[in-house]
mmCIF file of C-alpha atoms in Angstrom:
data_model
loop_
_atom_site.group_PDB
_atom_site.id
_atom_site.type_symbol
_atom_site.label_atom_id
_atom_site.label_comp_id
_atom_site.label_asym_id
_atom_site.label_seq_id
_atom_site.Cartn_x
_atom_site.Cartn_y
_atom_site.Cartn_z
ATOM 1 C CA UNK A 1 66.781 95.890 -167.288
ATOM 2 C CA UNK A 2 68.147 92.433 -168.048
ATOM 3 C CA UNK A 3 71.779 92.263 -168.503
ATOM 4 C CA UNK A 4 73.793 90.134 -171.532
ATOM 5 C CA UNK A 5 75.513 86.909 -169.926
ATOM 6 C CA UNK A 6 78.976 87.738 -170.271
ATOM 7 C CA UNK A 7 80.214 86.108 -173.653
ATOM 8 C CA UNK A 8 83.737 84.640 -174.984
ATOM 9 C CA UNK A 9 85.399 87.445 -177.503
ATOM 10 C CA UNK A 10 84.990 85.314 -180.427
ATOM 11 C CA UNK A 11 81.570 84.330 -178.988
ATOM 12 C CA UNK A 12 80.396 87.831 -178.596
ATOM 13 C CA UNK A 13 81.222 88.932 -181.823
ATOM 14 C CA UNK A 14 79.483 85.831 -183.564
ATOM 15 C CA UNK A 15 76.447 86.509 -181.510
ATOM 16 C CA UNK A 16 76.443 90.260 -182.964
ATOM 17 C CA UNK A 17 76.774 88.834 -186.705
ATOM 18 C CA UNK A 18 73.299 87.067 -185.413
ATOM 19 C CA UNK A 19 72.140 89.849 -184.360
ATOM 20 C CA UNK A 20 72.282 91.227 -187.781
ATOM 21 C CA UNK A 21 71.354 88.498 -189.627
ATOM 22 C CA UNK A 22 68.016 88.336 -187.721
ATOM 23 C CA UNK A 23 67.036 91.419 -188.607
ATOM 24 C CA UNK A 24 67.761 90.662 -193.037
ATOM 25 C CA UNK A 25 71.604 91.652 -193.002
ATOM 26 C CA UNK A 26 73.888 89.988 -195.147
ATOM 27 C CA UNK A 27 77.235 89.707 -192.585
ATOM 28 C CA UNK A 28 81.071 89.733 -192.543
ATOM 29 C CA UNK A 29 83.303 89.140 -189.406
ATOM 30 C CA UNK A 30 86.880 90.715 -189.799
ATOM 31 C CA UNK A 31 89.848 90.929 -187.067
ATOM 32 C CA UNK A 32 91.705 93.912 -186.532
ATOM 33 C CA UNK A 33 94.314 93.718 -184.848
ATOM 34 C CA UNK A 34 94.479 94.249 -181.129
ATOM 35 C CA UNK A 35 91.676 92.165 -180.158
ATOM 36 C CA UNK A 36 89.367 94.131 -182.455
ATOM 37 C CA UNK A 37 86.906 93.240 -184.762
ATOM 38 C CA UNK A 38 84.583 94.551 -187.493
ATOM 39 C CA UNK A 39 81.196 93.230 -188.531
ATOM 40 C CA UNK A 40 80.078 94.281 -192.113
ATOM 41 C CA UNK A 41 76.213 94.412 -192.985
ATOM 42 C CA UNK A 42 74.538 95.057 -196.189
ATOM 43 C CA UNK A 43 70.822 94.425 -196.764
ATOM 44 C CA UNK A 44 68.798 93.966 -200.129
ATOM 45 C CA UNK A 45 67.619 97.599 -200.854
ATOM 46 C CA UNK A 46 71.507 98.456 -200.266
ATOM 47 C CA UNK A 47 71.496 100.272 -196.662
ATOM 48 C CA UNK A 48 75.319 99.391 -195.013
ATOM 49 C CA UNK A 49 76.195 98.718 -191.771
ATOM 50 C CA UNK A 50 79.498 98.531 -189.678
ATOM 51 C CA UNK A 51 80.210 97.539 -186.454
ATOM 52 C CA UNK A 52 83.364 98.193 -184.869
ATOM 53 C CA UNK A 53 83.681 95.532 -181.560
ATOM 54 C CA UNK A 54 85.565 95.625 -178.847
ATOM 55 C CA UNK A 55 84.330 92.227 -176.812
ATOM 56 C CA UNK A 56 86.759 92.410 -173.443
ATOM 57 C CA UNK A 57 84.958 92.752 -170.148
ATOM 58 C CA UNK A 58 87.490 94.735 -168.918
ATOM 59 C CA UNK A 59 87.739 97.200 -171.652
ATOM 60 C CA UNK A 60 87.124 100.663 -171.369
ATOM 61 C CA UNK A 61 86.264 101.975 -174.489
ATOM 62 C CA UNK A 62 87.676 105.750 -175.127
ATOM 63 C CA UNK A 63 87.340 108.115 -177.983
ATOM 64 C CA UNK A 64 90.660 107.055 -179.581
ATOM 65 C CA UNK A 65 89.127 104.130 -179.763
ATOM 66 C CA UNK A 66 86.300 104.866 -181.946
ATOM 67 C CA UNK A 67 87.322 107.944 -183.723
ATOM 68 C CA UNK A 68 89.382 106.755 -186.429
ATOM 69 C CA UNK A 69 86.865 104.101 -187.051
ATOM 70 C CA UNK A 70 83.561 107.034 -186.949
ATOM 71 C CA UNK A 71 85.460 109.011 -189.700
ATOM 72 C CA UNK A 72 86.399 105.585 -191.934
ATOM 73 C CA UNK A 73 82.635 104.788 -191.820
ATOM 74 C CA UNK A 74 81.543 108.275 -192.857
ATOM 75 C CA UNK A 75 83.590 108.211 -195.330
ATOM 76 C CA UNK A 76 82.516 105.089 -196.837
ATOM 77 C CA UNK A 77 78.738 106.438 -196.742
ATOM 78 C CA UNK A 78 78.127 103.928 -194.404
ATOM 79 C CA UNK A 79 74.173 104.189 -193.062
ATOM 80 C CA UNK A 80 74.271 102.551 -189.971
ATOM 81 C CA UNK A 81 76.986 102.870 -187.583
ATOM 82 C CA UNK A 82 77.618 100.583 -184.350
ATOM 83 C CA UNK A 83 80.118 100.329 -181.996
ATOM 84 C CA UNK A 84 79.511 97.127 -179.689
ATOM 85 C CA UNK A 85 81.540 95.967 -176.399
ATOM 86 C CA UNK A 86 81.236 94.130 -173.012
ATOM 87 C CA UNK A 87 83.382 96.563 -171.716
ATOM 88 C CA UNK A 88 82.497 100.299 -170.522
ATOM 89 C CA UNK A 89 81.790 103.137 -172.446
ATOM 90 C CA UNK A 90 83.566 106.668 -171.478
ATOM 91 C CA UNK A 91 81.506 109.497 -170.923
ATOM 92 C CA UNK A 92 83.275 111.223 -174.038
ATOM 93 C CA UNK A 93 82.243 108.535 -176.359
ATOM 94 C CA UNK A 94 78.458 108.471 -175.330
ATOM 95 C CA UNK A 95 78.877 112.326 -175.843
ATOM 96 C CA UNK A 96 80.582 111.759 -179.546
ATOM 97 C CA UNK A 97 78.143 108.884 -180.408
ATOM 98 C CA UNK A 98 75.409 111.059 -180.108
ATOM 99 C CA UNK A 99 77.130 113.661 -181.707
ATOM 100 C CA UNK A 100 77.865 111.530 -185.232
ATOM 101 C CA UNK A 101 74.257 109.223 -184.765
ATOM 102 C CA UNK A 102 76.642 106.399 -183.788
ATOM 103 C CA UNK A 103 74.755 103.743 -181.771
ATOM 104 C CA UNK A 104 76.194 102.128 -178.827
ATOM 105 C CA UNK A 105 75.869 98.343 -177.097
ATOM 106 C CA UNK A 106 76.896 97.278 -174.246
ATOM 107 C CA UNK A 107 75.560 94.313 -172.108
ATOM 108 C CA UNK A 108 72.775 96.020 -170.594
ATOM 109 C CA UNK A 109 71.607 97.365 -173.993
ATOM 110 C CA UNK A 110 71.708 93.857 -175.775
ATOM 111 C CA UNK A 111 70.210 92.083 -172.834
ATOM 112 C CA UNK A 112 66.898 94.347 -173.646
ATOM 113 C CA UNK A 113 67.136 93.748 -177.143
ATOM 114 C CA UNK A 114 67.726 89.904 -176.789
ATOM 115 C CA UNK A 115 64.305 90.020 -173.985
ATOM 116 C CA UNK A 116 62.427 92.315 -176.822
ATOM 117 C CA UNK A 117 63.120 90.107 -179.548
ATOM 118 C CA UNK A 118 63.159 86.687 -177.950
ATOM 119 C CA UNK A 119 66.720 86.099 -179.044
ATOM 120 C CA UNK A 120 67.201 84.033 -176.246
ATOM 121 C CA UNK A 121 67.991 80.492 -178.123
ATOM 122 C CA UNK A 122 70.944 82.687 -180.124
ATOM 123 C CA UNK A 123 72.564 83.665 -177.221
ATOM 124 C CA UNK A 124 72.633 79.971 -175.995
ATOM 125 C CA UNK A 125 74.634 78.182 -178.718
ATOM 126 C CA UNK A 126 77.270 80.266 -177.068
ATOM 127 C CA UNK A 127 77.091 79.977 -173.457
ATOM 128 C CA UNK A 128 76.128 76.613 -171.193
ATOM 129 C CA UNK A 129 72.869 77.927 -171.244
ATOM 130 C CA UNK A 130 72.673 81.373 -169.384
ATOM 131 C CA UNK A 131 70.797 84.088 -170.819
ATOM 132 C CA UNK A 132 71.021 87.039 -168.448
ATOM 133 C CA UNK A 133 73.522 88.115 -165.791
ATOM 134 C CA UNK A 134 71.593 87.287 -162.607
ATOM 135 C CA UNK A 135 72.407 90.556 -160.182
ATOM 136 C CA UNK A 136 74.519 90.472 -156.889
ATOM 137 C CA UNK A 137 73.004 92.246 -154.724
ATOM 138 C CA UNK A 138 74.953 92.537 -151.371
ATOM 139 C CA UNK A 139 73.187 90.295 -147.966
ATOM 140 C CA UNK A 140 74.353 89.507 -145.148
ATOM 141 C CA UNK A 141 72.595 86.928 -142.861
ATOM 142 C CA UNK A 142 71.056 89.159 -140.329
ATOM 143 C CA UNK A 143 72.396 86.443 -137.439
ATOM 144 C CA UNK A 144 74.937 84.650 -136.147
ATOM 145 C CA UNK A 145 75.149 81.143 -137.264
ATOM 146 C CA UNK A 146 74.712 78.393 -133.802
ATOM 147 C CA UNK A 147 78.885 76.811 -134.263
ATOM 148 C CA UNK A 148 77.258 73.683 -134.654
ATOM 149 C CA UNK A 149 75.426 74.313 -137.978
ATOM 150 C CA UNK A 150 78.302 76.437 -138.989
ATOM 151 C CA UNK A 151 80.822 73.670 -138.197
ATOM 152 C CA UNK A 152 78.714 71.099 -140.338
ATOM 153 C CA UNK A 153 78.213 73.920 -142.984
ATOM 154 C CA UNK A 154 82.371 74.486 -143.189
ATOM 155 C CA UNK A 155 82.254 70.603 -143.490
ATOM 156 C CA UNK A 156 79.986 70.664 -146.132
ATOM 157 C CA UNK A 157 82.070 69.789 -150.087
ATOM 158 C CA UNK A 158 80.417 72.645 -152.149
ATOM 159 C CA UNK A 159 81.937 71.949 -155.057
ATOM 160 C CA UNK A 160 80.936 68.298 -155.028
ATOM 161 C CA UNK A 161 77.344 69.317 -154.181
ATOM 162 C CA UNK A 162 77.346 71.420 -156.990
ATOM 163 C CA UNK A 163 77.812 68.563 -159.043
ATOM 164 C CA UNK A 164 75.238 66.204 -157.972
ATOM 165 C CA UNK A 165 72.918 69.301 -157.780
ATOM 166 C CA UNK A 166 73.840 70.527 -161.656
ATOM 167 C CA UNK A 167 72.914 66.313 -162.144
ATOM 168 C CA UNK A 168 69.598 66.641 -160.607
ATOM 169 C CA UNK A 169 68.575 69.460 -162.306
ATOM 170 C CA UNK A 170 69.616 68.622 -166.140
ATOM 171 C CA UNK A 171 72.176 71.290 -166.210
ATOM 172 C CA UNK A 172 75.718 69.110 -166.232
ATOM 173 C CA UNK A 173 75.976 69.361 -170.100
ATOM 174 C CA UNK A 174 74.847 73.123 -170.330
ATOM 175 C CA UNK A 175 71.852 71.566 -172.876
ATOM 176 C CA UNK A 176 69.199 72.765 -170.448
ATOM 177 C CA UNK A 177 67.062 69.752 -170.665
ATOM 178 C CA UNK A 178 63.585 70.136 -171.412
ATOM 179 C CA UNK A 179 62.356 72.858 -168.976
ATOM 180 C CA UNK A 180 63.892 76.004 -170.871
ATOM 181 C CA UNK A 181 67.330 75.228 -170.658
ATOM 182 C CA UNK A 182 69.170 77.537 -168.367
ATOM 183 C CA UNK A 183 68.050 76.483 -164.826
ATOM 184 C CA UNK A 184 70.245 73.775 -163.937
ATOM 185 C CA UNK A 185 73.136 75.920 -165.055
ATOM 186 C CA UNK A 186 72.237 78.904 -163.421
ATOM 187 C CA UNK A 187 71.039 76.981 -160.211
ATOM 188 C CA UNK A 188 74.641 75.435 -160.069
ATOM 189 C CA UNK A 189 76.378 78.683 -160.729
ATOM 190 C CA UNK A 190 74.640 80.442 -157.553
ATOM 191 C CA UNK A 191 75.717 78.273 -155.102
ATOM 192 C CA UNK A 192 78.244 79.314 -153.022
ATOM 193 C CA UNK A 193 81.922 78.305 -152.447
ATOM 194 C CA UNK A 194 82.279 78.467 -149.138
ATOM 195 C CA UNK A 195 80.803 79.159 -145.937
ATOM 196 C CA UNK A 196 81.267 83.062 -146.087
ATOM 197 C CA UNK A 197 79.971 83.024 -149.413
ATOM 198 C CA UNK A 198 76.944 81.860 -147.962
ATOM 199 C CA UNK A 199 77.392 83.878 -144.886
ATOM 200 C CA UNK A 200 77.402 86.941 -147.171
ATOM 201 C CA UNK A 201 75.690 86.457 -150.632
ATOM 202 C CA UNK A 202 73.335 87.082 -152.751
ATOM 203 C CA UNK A 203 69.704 87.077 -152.197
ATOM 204 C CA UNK A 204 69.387 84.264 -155.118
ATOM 205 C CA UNK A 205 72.666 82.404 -153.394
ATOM 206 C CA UNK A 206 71.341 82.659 -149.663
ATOM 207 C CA UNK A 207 67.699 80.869 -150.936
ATOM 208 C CA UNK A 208 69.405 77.921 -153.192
ATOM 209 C CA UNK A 209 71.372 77.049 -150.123
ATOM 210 C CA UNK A 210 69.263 77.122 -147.831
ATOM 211 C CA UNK A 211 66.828 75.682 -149.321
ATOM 212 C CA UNK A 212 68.611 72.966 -152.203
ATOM 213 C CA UNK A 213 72.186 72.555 -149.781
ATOM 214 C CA UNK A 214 70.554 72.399 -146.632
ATOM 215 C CA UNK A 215 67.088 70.089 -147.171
ATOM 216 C CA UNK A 216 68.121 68.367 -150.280
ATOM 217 C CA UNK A 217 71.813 67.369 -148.716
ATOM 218 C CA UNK A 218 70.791 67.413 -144.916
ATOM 219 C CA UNK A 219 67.090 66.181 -144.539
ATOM 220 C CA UNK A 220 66.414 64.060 -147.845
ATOM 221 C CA UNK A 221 70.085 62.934 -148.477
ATOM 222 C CA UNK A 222 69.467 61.307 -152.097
ATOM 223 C CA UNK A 223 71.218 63.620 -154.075
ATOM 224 C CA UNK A 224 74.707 63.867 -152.119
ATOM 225 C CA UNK A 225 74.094 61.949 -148.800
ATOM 226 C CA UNK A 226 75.870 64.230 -146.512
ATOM 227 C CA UNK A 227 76.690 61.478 -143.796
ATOM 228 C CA UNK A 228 76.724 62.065 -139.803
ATOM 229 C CA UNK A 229 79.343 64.274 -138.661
ATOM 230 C CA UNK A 230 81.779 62.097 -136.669
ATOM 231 C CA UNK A 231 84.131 63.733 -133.959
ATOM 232 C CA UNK A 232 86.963 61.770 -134.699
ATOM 233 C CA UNK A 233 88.630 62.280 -131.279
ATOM 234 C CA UNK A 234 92.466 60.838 -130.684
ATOM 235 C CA UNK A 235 93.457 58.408 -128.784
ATOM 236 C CA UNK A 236 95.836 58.442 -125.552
ATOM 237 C CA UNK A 237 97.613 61.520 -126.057
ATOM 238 C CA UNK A 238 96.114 62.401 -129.909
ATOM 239 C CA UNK A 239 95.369 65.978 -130.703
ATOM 240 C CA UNK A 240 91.489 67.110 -130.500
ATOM 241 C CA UNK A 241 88.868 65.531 -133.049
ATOM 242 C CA UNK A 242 88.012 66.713 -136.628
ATOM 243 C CA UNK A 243 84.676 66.721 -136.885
ATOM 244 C CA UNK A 244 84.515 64.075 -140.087
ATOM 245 C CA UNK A 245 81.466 63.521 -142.191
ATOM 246 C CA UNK A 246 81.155 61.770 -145.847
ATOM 247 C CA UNK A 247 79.132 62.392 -148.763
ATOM 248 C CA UNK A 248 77.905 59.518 -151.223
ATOM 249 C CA UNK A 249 77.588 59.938 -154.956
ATOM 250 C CA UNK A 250 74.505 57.328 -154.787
ATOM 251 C CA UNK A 251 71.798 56.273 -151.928
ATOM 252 C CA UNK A 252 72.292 53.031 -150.810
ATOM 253 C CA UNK A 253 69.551 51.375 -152.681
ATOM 254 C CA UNK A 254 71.250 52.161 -156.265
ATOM 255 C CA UNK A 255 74.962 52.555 -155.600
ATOM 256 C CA UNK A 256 77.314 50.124 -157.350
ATOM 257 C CA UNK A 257 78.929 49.865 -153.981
ATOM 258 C CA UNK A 258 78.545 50.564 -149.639
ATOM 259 C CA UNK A 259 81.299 51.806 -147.768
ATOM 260 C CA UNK A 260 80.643 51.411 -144.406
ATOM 261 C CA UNK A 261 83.089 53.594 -142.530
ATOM 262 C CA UNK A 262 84.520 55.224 -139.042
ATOM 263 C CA UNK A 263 87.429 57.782 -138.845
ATOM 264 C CA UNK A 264 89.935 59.287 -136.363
ATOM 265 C CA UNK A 265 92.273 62.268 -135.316
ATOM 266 C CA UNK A 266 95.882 61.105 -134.463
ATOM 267 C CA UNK A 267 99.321 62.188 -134.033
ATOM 268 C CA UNK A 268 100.837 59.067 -134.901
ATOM 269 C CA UNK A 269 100.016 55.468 -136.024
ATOM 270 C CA UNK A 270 101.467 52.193 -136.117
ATOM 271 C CA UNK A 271 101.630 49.843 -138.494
ATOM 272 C CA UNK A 272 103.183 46.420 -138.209
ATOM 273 C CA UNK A 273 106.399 47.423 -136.278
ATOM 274 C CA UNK A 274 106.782 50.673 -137.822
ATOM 275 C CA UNK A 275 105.004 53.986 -136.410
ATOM 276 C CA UNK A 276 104.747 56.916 -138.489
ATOM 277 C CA UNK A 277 103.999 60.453 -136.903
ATOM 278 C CA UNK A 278 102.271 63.112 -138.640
ATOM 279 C CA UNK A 279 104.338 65.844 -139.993
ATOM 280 C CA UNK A 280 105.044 69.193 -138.103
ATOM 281 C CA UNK A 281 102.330 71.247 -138.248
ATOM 282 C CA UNK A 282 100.510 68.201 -139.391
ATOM 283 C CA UNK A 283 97.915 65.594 -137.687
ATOM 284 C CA UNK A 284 96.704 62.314 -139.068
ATOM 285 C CA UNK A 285 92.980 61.611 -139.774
ATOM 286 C CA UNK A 286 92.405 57.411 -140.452
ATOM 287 C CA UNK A 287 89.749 56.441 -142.265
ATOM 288 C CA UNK A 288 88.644 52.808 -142.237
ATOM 289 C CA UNK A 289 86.000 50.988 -144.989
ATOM 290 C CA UNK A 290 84.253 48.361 -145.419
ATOM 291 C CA UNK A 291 83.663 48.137 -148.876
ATOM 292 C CA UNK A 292 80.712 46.158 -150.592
ATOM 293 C CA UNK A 293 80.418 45.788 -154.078
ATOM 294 C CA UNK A 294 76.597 45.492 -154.626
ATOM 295 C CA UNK A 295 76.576 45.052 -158.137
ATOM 296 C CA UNK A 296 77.499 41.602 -160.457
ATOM 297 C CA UNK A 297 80.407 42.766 -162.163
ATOM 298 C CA UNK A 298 83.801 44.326 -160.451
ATOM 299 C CA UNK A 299 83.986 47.649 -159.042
ATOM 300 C CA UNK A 300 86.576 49.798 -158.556
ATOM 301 C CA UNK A 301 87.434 52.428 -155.517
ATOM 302 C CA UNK A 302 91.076 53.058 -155.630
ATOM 303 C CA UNK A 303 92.856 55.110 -152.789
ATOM 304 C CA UNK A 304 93.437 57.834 -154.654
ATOM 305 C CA UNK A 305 89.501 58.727 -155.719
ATOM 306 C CA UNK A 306 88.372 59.015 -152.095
ATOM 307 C CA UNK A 307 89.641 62.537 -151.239
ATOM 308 C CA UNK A 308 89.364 64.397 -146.894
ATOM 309 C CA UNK A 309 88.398 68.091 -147.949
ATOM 310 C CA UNK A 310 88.522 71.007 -145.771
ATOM 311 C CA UNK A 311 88.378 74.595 -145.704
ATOM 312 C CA UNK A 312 87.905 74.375 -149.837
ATOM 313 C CA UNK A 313 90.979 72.185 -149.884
ATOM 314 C CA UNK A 314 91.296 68.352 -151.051
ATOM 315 C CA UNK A 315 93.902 66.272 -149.327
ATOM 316 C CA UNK A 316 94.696 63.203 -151.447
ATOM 317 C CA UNK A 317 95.635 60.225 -148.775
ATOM 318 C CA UNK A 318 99.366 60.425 -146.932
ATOM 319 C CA UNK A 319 101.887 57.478 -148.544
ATOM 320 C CA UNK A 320 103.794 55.704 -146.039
ATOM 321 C CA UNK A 321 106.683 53.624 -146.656
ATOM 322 C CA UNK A 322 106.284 49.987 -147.226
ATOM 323 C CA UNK A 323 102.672 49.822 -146.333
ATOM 324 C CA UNK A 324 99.806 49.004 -148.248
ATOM 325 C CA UNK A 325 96.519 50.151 -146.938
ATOM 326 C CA UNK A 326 93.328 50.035 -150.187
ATOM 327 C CA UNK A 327 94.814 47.161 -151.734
ATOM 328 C CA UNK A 328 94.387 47.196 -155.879
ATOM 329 C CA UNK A 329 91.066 48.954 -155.140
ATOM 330 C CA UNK A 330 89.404 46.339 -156.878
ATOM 331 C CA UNK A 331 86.388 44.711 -155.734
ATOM 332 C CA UNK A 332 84.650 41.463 -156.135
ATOM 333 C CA UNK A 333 80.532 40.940 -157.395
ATOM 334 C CA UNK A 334 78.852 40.339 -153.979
ATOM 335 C CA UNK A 335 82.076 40.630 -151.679
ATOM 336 C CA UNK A 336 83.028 42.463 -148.865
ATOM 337 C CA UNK A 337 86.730 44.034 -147.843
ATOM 338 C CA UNK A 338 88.015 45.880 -145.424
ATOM 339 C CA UNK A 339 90.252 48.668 -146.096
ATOM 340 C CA UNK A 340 92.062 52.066 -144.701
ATOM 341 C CA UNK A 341 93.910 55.090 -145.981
ATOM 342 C CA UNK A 342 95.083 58.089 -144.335
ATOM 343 C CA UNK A 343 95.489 61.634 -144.400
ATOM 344 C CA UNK A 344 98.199 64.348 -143.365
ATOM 345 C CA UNK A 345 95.983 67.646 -142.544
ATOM 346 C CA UNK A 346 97.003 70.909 -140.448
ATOM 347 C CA UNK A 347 96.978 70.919 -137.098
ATOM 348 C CA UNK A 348 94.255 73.403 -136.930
ATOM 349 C CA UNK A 349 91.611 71.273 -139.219
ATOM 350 C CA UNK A 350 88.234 71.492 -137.492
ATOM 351 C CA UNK A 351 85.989 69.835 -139.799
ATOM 352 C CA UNK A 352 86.285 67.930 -142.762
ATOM 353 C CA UNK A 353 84.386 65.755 -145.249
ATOM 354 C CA UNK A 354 84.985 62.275 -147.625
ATOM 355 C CA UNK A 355 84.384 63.071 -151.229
ATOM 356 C CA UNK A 356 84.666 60.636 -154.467
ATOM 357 C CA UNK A 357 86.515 61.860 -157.305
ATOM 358 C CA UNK A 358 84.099 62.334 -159.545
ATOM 359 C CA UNK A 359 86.608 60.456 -161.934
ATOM 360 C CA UNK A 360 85.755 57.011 -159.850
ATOM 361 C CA UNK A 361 83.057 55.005 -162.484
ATOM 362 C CA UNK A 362 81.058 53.317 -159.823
ATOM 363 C CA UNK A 363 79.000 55.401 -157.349
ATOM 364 C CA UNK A 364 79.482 54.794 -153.885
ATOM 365 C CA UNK A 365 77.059 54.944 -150.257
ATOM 366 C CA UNK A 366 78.864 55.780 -147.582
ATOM 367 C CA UNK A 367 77.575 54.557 -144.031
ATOM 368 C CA UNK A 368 78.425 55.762 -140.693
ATOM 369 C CA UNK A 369 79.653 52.364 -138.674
ATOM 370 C CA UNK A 370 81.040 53.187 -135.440
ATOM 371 C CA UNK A 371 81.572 49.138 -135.015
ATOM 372 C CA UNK A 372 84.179 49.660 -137.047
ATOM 373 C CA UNK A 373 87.994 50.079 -136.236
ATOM 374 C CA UNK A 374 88.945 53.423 -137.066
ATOM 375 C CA UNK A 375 92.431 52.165 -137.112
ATOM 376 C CA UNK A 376 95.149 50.537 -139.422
ATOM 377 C CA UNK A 377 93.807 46.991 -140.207
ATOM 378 C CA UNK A 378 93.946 43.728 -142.540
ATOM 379 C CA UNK A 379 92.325 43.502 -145.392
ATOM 380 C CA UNK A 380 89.114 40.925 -145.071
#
């Protein structure tokens, strides 16, 4: 049996005075107090309805809930009685319901009725285009991930995949583009947050990662180029690597700009005649671009939009005194700079991954360079 998407209050309620109206009533929404509402019907030939609805999720509905109101509709001769909520129903109401011909809906009863009546474009209008409550069925993966693929999954920025995945598909804006609206929501919605979400999922989860993460990100690489994952080792005396990898908002042949790049783990840098150590509890990872701006007009790529996360948390770049490292983040049509930032991470970071904000206008191709200084430099 499908089950109803789970619905706002004020949503839910509006949706039920639809539900009404599709079938010839003539509807009324009132509040009542206490997060309550009622929904009057009357048809033509004069039959009258009331609803009494409860909308939280996490209601329980009792019989002191519904009581009062069963004996106020009998008493106003009313014909059909309905008491509606996205909660749960107590065993003693179900038994009073059918004592007094009172009919109950919950989420699992509406779902039916919206499959049975093809209500589907009703619910819609009031959620970013999910119909039915996809089930979670407990799954574990019946092996143990290699720690190589695991590492580069934990590396992996599921929430920025999500993203350019929900682009892909036409389900960003919750409109549903022109395939029946609610895949590219849904699709987005299933994938996972992190690596034991994928590790122990759903059946629907385990396939769209698998399948959309791992091929679309790893193999094909146009929808969020998931770059090589770089062991940024220290230098004399640094701590152990992070394993580093970047993902582009753009493939090369259509972003607005390249960032050719190379990263590494340290303890301390020096700038100038100033060094800077990382914090206790704290190492350094330095990032060094090479920024082209592809297009004919000025792009921007401040320090601030290109985010190190890890372990499903972003770390914005570490400010050091006196130094400037990105510049204005402004870059010339057809030029090339050279640029760095830095970032203060725990000790224990093993893998982490370059994300764009997706705030940042122009798209951006990163591009492994291991030519490139992974160190504190002048701009070019």
């Amino acid at each position: 049996m499908p089950r109803l998407v789970e619905l706002g209050s004020k949503q839910f309620v509006r949706f039920l005075s639809d539900l009404w109206t599709q079938r010839n009533w003539q509807t009324k929404i009132q509040p009542r107090g206490e997060g309550r509402f009622l929904v009057q019907g009357q048809r033509a030939d004069g039959t009258k309805g009331l609803m009494l609805v409860l909308p939280t999720v996490d209601a329980e509905v009792t019989k002191d809930h519904v009581r009062g109101f069963i004996a106020h509709a009998k008493k106003r001769q009313i014909d059909v009685i309905v008491v509606a909520s996205q909660g749960e129903f107590a065993d003693e109401v179900r038994g009073l319901a059918t004592n007094h011909d009172v009919k109950l809906l919950d989420r699992d009863e509406l779902g039916e009725t919206v499959e049975n009546e093809g209500m589907e474009e009703s619910v819609r209008q009031y959620t970013d285009g999910d119909v039915y409550e996809t089930a979670e069925v407990e799954f574990g993966l019946p092996f143990d991930l290699p720690e190589p693929i695991e590492n580069a999954l934990s590396s992996l920025p599921l929430e920025a995949i999500q993203e350019r995945i929900s682009g892909l598909t036409g389900g960003g804006d919750g409109d549903g583009g022109s395939g029946g609206g609610s895949d590219g929501g849904s699709f987005r919605d299933r994938l996972p947050s992190s690596l034991d979400d994928l590790k122990s999922s759903s059946p629907p989860s385990v396939r769209v990662v698998v399948v959309a993460v791992l091929l679309l990100v790893l193999a094909l690489g146009s929808v969020a180029a998931l770059g090589p994952v770089v062991n940024g080792s220290g230098g004399s005396g640094g701590p152990s690597g992070v394993a580093i990898s970047a993902v582009s908002t753009a493939p090369s042949s259509s972003a607005d700009m390249t960032a050719r790049w190379n990263a590494q783990t340290t303890s301390s840098i020096t700038v100038g005649n100033n060094t800077f150590t990382a914090p206790d509890g704290e190492q350094f990872v330095v990032v060094a671009f090479n920024v082209t701006n592809q297009g004919s007009s000025p792009g921007s790529l401040s320090q601030s939009a290109v985010v190190f996360e890890s372990d499903g948390v972003r770390h914005g770049h570490q400010p050091l005194r006196n130094v400037s490292a990105f510049g204005g983040g402004l870059f010339a049509p057809n030029d090339s700079k050279t640029v760095w930032t830095v970032y203060a991470v725990p000790e224990d970071t093993k893998t982490g991954t370059l994300v764009v904000q997706p705030s940042n206008e122009d798209t951006v191709a990163f591009v492994y360079d291991d030519s490139l200084a992974a160190e504190p430099q002048t701009e070019s």
